[in-house]
Amino acid sequence: MEEQKQQPQEAKAVSEASLTITSPLDLLFNPRSVAIIGATPRENSVGGVITKNLLTKFKGKVYLVNPKYDEVNGIKYYKSILDIQDNIDLAVIVVPAPAVPKVADECARKGVKVAIIISGGFSEVGEEGAKLEEELRKVVQNRIRVLGPNCIGVYNAFNGLDTFFLPEDRMGRPKPGPVALISQSGAVAGAILDWAARRNIGVGLAVNYGNKLDINEAELLEYFARDSRVKVIVMYMEGLKYPGEGKKLLEVMKEVSSVKPLVVYKAGRTRAATGAVKSHTAALAGNYEIYRAMLRQANVIEADNLTDAFDMAKALATQPLPRGNRVLVITDSGGMGIQSVDALDMRGLQVPELSESLQEILRKQLPPLAVTRNPIDLTGSATDAMYKFVLDTVLPTSYVDMALIIALMQIPGLTANLGNYIIEAKRFNKPIVVVSFGGNEYVAKFESYLEENGIPVYHAPHRAAKALWALYEYSKIKGAAKEWW
């Protein structure tokens, strides 16, 4: 799993670290000034997209560095970062790989605290690239912190810092929100953000660390653990690279998960994928069973794919933790109710039959054909008022700990007002997830309204069940964890 290299500038443990406004990692995400070295007016080039992103969206100062230009569209270009009179918090390096060590040296001489090296062509491409990466390591060590190389850098929806070089018509940018993403793959990070943006999921911070010459996932986890804007961390990882890295990452994951939920998808699980991982980011995929054991020991919530990861993150970011594993299922479709019970049972969640006395209360108000045991099937005669009655009657009781609501809006008795009744049920302080399926305008408006008001919506029962499982799993983690903050 590990190569014989020395881990650079090892991160301190979470409990020992102290982030201030001038710490390198804080400046990585919240710089006051940024210099783009390799800036260009050429549209749709890597440097061109980054230049446009920062000039149009970043709330701090932006300086353009490229010896080919003096001025473009009234904006000054500098020949070197050393020619800039002002202080620079963050350098974004977008030059050919052979020129990176020289540029990094100039950044260090300028007093820049941290740099994002977008450029590829290092250890991920073979022996010659590895030699160049080692040269770069010697240049930057103990002088300047580095994210990358071979990465797409940082996306911060709160301040407009965006070094993701994918054009906005190809990669949507999510709105500010409570989810933070750490991704070993740049292309995967871009695809995730695009997917999240199209579904109106708030991802406030995202980072791709590439070859992790210096800054690694452990440090990034520590940083996000301290950011009060972040409620859930999603992490995509392929493999580790340095000796001792697994032990350090395990320690940090365990500490972070005691503070906020950490959802991890580990790719490169099979023998066939091992070679692809190494050629991608120069990491080693290793034996998946070892990683799986590490994630379990670290109290991490493991996802089987990226969709699962964000399904769980949505619930973890918006819902209270349950006190137990008992689920109330309300449905207007018997088939969907059966699917839900299957999915919940496979995840170790219970759908308890309600007491006879509680069922009698329900039967007095519901149609004769309604099933009151749990799942509560309101049938095709369902109305908004029926859902409200069941929620108000059952959810506050000690029989259930959370609710999975299936609302197929094709049924004529349902209106947009059902969304209000579901949102009102938040007052019971129990997790609520909704399953909705279809494509008409009523469905779209219903789903959008719920999501905007903190109720996660899923398009299949098994996805909603996994979200509730994640909430229950994290409730157990929180219950067992000791405070370390």
XYZ file of C-alpha atoms in Angstrom:
485
model
C 0.000 0.000 0.000
C 2.903 2.377 0.624
C 5.978 3.538 -1.297
C 9.322 4.241 0.342
C 8.990 8.022 0.448
C 8.931 10.451 3.317
C 5.602 12.120 4.025
C 6.142 15.893 3.601
C 5.246 18.433 6.278
C 2.992 16.109 8.249
C -0.206 17.658 9.581
C -0.712 18.081 13.302
C -3.554 16.253 15.006
C -6.870 18.052 15.003
C -6.732 18.658 18.729
C -3.287 20.263 18.427
C -3.830 22.414 15.337
C -4.863 26.042 15.516
C -6.255 27.740 12.429
C -6.134 31.512 12.220
C -6.919 33.952 9.482
C -3.279 33.811 8.325
C -2.748 30.040 8.471
C -1.844 28.539 5.083
C -4.960 26.363 4.904
C -7.215 29.270 5.777
C -5.546 31.274 3.022
C -6.044 28.341 0.657
C -9.813 28.671 1.012
C -10.208 32.307 2.085
C -7.424 34.370 0.528
C -7.603 38.142 0.387
C -5.514 38.218 -2.783
C -4.752 35.706 -5.525
C -2.102 35.707 -8.258
C -2.711 33.520 -11.316
C 0.635 32.557 -12.824
C -0.122 31.451 -16.343
C -3.154 33.732 -16.631
C -4.369 34.207 -20.185
C -7.226 35.817 -22.102
C -7.530 32.688 -24.270
C -11.031 31.374 -23.680
C -11.598 27.699 -22.874
C -7.947 27.107 -22.080
C -7.109 25.933 -18.559
C -5.542 29.259 -17.618
C -8.261 31.166 -19.449
C -11.138 29.559 -17.544
C -9.432 30.108 -14.189
C -8.664 33.718 -15.112
C -12.286 34.344 -16.044
C -13.578 32.578 -12.910
C -11.534 34.694 -10.544
C -11.950 38.010 -12.343
C -15.737 37.676 -12.478
C -16.560 35.966 -9.170
C -13.803 36.179 -6.571
C -14.469 38.795 -3.881
C -10.791 39.536 -3.190
C -7.993 41.041 -5.287
C -6.788 39.226 -8.415
C -3.370 39.683 -10.058
C -2.563 38.244 -13.492
C 0.957 36.990 -14.236
C 2.150 36.070 -17.728
C 5.256 37.510 -19.456
C 3.507 37.301 -22.842
C 1.124 40.155 -22.046
C 1.331 43.719 -20.752
C -2.368 44.552 -20.655
C -5.543 42.947 -21.981
C -8.960 44.632 -21.905
C -7.636 47.242 -19.511
C -6.304 44.667 -17.043
C -2.610 44.732 -16.181
C -0.456 41.600 -16.544
C 2.784 41.182 -14.589
C 5.920 39.526 -15.962
C 6.574 37.742 -12.667
C 4.929 37.450 -9.285
C 8.017 39.222 -7.948
C 6.916 42.361 -9.831
C 3.693 42.665 -7.800
C 4.078 45.245 -5.033
C 1.202 44.033 -2.864
C 1.175 40.961 -0.641
C -0.174 37.771 -2.203
C -2.007 35.221 -0.073
C -2.520 32.500 -2.691
C -0.752 31.665 -5.946
C -2.466 29.577 -8.620
C 0.165 28.040 -10.905
C -0.933 27.105 -14.423
C 2.313 26.726 -16.396
C 3.962 23.735 -18.156
C 5.364 21.216 -15.663
C 9.087 21.908 -16.365
C 8.570 25.587 -15.424
C 6.770 24.857 -12.146
C 9.831 24.561 -9.844
C 11.135 27.982 -10.949
C 7.711 29.597 -10.538
C 7.246 27.962 -7.128
C 10.623 29.309 -6.029
C 9.570 32.830 -7.053
C 6.338 32.434 -5.067
C 8.325 31.429 -1.984
C 10.677 34.364 -2.438
C 7.666 36.657 -2.720
C 6.427 35.415 0.646
C 3.343 33.625 -0.638
C 2.065 31.251 2.044
C 0.283 28.692 -0.151
C 0.068 27.710 -3.824
C -2.303 25.607 -5.890
C -0.371 23.826 -8.646
C -2.859 22.980 -11.367
C -0.172 21.750 -13.785
C 0.072 18.030 -14.499
C 3.045 16.029 -15.758
C 4.575 14.854 -12.483
C 4.621 11.497 -10.681
C 1.330 10.471 -12.290
C 3.041 10.138 -15.706
C 6.010 7.968 -14.754
C 9.675 8.103 -13.765
C 10.606 11.417 -15.398
C 7.591 13.110 -13.902
C 8.437 11.637 -10.502
C 11.924 13.173 -10.724
C 10.411 16.553 -11.521
C 8.027 16.196 -8.576
C 10.961 15.431 -6.280
C 12.727 18.549 -7.544
C 9.587 20.560 -6.828
C 9.392 19.066 -3.329
C 12.903 20.298 -2.535
C 12.051 23.782 -3.795
C 8.905 24.215 -1.703
C 9.694 22.262 1.470
C 9.507 24.439 4.590
C 9.032 27.514 2.367
C 5.492 27.400 0.929
C 2.527 25.041 1.317
C 1.318 23.347 -1.859
C -1.975 21.828 -3.004
C -1.342 19.486 -5.937
C 0.286 19.228 -8.396
C -1.995 17.675 -11.001
C -5.185 19.032 -9.427
C -8.058 21.402 -10.164
C -7.802 23.063 -6.791
C -10.485 24.804 -4.757
C -14.120 25.816 -5.154
C -15.553 28.139 -2.509
C -19.162 29.102 -3.156
C -19.107 31.568 -0.271
C -16.408 33.927 -1.620
C -16.220 33.075 -5.336
C -12.780 31.437 -5.235
C -12.954 28.957 -8.116
C -9.892 27.370 -9.718
C -11.885 24.563 -11.312
C -10.938 25.029 -14.964
C -14.128 23.511 -16.371
C -16.364 26.064 -18.162
C -19.667 26.838 -16.471
C -21.710 25.539 -19.404
C -20.004 22.167 -18.844
C -19.802 22.156 -15.042
C -22.502 23.838 -13.022
C -21.454 25.552 -9.799
C -23.485 24.576 -6.725
C -25.014 27.204 -4.467
C -23.431 27.803 -1.041
C -24.468 25.045 1.314
C -23.573 22.784 4.229
C -21.727 20.036 2.323
C -17.948 20.038 1.782
C -16.256 17.761 -0.756
C -12.713 16.373 -0.700
C -11.823 14.501 -3.882
C -8.646 12.761 -4.955
C -9.810 12.992 -8.571
C -10.307 16.323 -10.288
C -12.650 15.019 -12.982
C -14.774 13.275 -10.360
C -14.904 16.488 -8.302
C -16.075 18.437 -11.346
C -18.725 15.866 -12.195
C -19.980 15.802 -8.598
C -20.299 19.590 -8.452
C -22.130 19.645 -11.774
C -24.491 16.908 -10.564
C -25.094 18.743 -7.283
C -25.708 22.072 -9.012
C -28.330 20.582 -11.350
C -30.140 19.158 -8.297
C -29.904 22.343 -6.236
C -27.716 20.681 -3.588
C -25.620 23.193 -1.668
C -21.903 22.417 -1.742
C -20.132 25.324 -0.114
C -16.557 24.063 -0.350
C -14.790 21.556 -2.584
C -11.139 20.652 -3.044
C -9.143 18.301 -5.245
C -5.652 17.573 -3.962
C -4.199 15.593 -6.888
C -0.727 14.154 -6.252
C -0.649 15.572 -2.672
C 3.003 16.585 -2.757
C 2.311 18.442 0.478
C -1.260 19.201 1.647
C -3.166 15.938 2.022
C -6.617 14.696 2.830
C -5.922 14.500 6.566
C -5.165 18.228 6.799
C -8.187 19.066 4.663
C -10.424 16.979 6.917
C -9.075 18.795 9.966
C -9.758 22.142 8.350
C -13.350 21.311 7.362
C -14.005 19.922 10.837
C -13.417 23.438 12.170
C -15.447 25.327 9.584
C -18.847 26.066 11.130
C -20.407 26.409 7.673
C -19.704 22.742 6.977
C -22.241 20.292 8.409
C -21.221 17.170 6.468
C -17.978 16.165 4.726
C -18.064 13.909 1.659
C -14.769 12.352 0.626
C -13.839 10.526 -2.588
C -10.566 8.630 -2.281
C -8.669 6.173 -4.438
C -5.567 5.294 -2.430
C -2.695 6.352 -0.191
C 0.841 7.265 -1.217
C 3.264 7.688 1.712
C 4.490 5.519 4.612
C 2.463 5.980 7.780
C -0.252 7.844 5.937
C -2.947 5.288 6.693
C -2.399 5.488 10.449
C -2.486 9.280 10.410
C -5.621 9.363 8.264
C -7.352 6.859 10.558
C -6.636 9.037 13.598
C -7.906 12.195 11.911
C -11.027 10.526 10.487
C -11.953 9.219 13.916
C -11.544 12.646 15.485
C -13.441 14.417 12.709
C -16.343 11.937 12.758
C -16.867 12.660 16.434
C -17.593 16.285 15.496
C -19.526 16.039 12.231
C -20.550 13.298 9.782
C -17.904 12.039 7.358
C -19.152 10.073 4.335
C -16.463 8.301 2.304
C -16.562 6.544 -1.058
C -13.416 4.500 -1.642
C -12.860 3.665 -5.312
C -10.273 1.217 -6.627
C -11.781 -1.698 -4.728
C -10.888 -4.470 -7.173
C -7.569 -5.871 -8.346
C -8.419 -4.750 -11.881
C -8.679 -1.094 -10.771
C -5.326 -0.979 -8.959
C -3.232 -0.036 -11.986
C -5.696 2.633 -13.069
C -5.476 4.306 -9.659
C -1.671 4.535 -9.771
C -1.635 6.035 -13.262
C -4.295 8.549 -12.246
C -2.828 10.283 -9.191
C 0.298 8.197 -8.439
C -1.503 6.682 -5.433
C -1.699 3.007 -4.535
C -5.167 1.495 -4.298
C -4.086 -1.299 -1.950
C -6.277 -4.066 -0.568
C -9.853 -2.820 -0.253
C -10.551 -4.974 2.795
C -7.790 -3.114 4.645
C -9.318 0.227 3.708
C -12.776 -1.010 4.658
C -11.556 -2.053 8.088
C -9.849 1.318 8.506
C -13.039 3.206 7.622
C -15.076 1.155 10.072
C -12.542 1.723 12.819
C -12.639 5.441 12.071
C -16.443 5.597 12.510
C -16.837 6.742 8.919
C -20.099 6.252 7.026
C -19.044 4.380 3.900
C -20.906 4.838 0.624
C -20.986 2.350 -2.243
C -21.029 5.061 -4.906
C -21.123 8.824 -5.267
C -24.919 9.016 -5.543
C -25.230 7.172 -2.237
C -22.705 9.524 -0.674
C -24.708 12.630 -1.529
C -28.043 10.989 -0.724
C -26.705 10.392 2.770
C -25.088 13.816 2.988
C -28.396 15.545 2.205
C -30.083 13.859 5.133
C -27.138 14.282 7.508
C -26.965 17.997 6.709
C -30.658 18.714 7.247
C -32.175 16.200 9.668
C -31.935 15.673 13.436
C -30.439 12.393 14.579
C -32.912 9.642 15.509
C -33.127 8.096 18.970
C -33.550 4.598 17.533
C -34.003 2.573 14.345
C -37.826 2.403 14.096
C -39.343 3.917 10.954
C -42.865 5.123 10.233
C -43.697 4.509 6.570
C -46.623 6.420 5.056
C -47.498 5.734 1.438
C -50.157 6.187 -1.204
C -48.801 3.170 -3.094
C -48.801 -0.338 -1.651
C -46.010 -1.369 -4.034
C -43.760 1.485 -2.969
C -44.519 0.671 0.660
C -43.370 -2.932 0.195
C -40.172 -1.750 -1.521
C -39.507 0.583 1.388
C -39.891 -2.168 3.973
C -37.472 -4.365 2.020
C -34.918 -1.568 1.745
C -35.204 -0.572 5.397
C -34.953 -4.157 6.627
C -31.839 -4.762 4.505
C -30.254 -1.813 6.308
C -31.169 -3.069 9.760
C -33.994 -0.580 10.309
C -37.330 -1.678 11.755
C -40.839 -0.926 10.543
C -42.740 -1.773 13.738
C -46.409 -2.649 13.729
C -48.337 0.026 15.568
C -50.308 -0.783 18.715
C -53.951 -1.743 18.327
C -55.037 1.364 20.234
C -53.104 3.640 17.892
C -54.421 1.816 14.840
C -57.958 2.255 16.146
C -57.432 6.032 16.287
C -56.204 5.956 12.692
C -59.052 3.773 11.446
C -61.637 6.221 12.776
C -60.361 8.952 10.456
C -58.963 7.084 7.443
C -60.914 5.400 4.605
C -62.004 1.778 5.158
C -59.449 0.424 2.677
C -56.494 2.164 4.310
C -53.915 -0.117 5.960
C -52.948 1.120 9.435
C -50.388 -1.413 10.689
C -47.207 0.298 9.340
C -46.535 0.804 6.547
C -49.625 2.986 6.587
C -51.077 2.708 3.101
C -53.515 5.517 2.338
C -54.161 3.987 -1.125
C -55.145 5.934 -4.212
C -57.760 7.790 -2.171
C -55.046 9.660 -0.260
C -55.429 13.373 0.453
C -53.168 15.992 1.968
C -55.275 15.945 5.138
C -54.783 12.174 5.565
C -50.994 12.531 5.498
C -51.220 15.374 8.015
C -53.449 13.346 10.313
C -51.120 10.329 10.287
C -48.011 12.460 10.836
C -49.607 14.396 13.698
C -50.955 11.222 15.307
C -48.048 8.780 14.983
C -44.800 10.704 14.619
C -44.868 12.294 18.122
C -45.378 8.892 19.783
C -42.690 6.646 21.236
C -43.451 3.923 18.675
C -41.265 5.425 15.901
C -38.012 7.357 15.637
C -38.175 8.651 12.054
C -40.439 8.815 9.016
C -40.222 7.758 5.381
C -43.037 9.410 3.447
C -43.955 8.198 -0.037
C -46.034 10.740 -1.923
C -46.788 9.968 -5.546
C -48.249 13.230 -6.763
C -50.053 11.612 -9.696
C -52.937 10.853 -7.294
C -55.656 13.520 -7.744
C -56.289 14.010 -4.021
C -52.792 15.378 -3.410
C -51.867 19.040 -3.848
C -48.821 21.226 -3.311
C -50.135 21.918 0.199
C -48.933 18.472 1.256
C -45.462 19.967 1.285
C -46.535 22.401 4.011
C -47.899 19.590 6.176
C -44.665 17.605 5.859
C -42.560 20.661 6.669
C -44.748 21.408 9.711
C -43.951 17.904 11.010
C -40.353 19.015 11.562
C -41.608 20.349 14.905
C -41.536 16.778 16.240
C -37.731 16.830 15.912
C -37.520 13.467 14.183
C -35.870 12.742 10.821
C -38.157 12.908 7.799
C -37.330 11.835 4.242
C -39.645 11.802 1.248
C -39.870 9.517 -1.778
C -41.321 11.164 -4.875
C -41.330 9.770 -8.370
C -42.488 11.247 -11.656
C -41.848 14.078 -14.069
C -44.877 16.364 -14.173
C -44.882 19.962 -12.948
C -46.674 19.087 -9.708
C -43.919 16.619 -8.847
C -41.163 19.122 -9.677
C -42.724 21.919 -7.603
C -43.460 19.587 -4.696
C -39.896 18.260 -4.603
C -38.317 21.678 -4.980
C -40.429 23.161 -2.186
C -39.524 20.374 0.219
C -35.797 20.558 -0.561
C -35.788 24.341 -0.131
C -37.299 23.866 3.322
C -34.885 21.236 4.559
C -36.712 17.997 3.712
C -34.588 15.681 1.539
C -36.370 14.038 -1.396
C -35.345 10.787 -3.109
C -36.573 9.156 -6.285
C -36.545 5.568 -5.026
C -37.288 3.872 -1.688
C -33.851 2.250 -1.406
C -32.174 5.652 -1.626
C -34.374 7.090 1.122
C -33.696 3.999 3.248
C -29.936 4.474 2.926
C -30.323 8.089 4.005
C -32.192 7.061 7.153
C -29.624 4.334 7.789
C -26.849 6.948 7.628
C -28.680 9.065 10.207
C -29.082 6.078 12.508
C -25.450 5.036 12.061
C -24.220 8.511 12.877
C -26.497 8.701 15.912
C -24.674 5.617 17.229
C -21.292 7.188 16.454
C -22.223 10.387 18.275
C -23.567 8.423 21.181
C -20.303 6.519 21.563
C -17.905 9.379 20.816
C -16.162 11.372 23.513
C -15.918 15.110 23.070
C -12.505 16.164 21.777
C -13.293 19.616 20.414
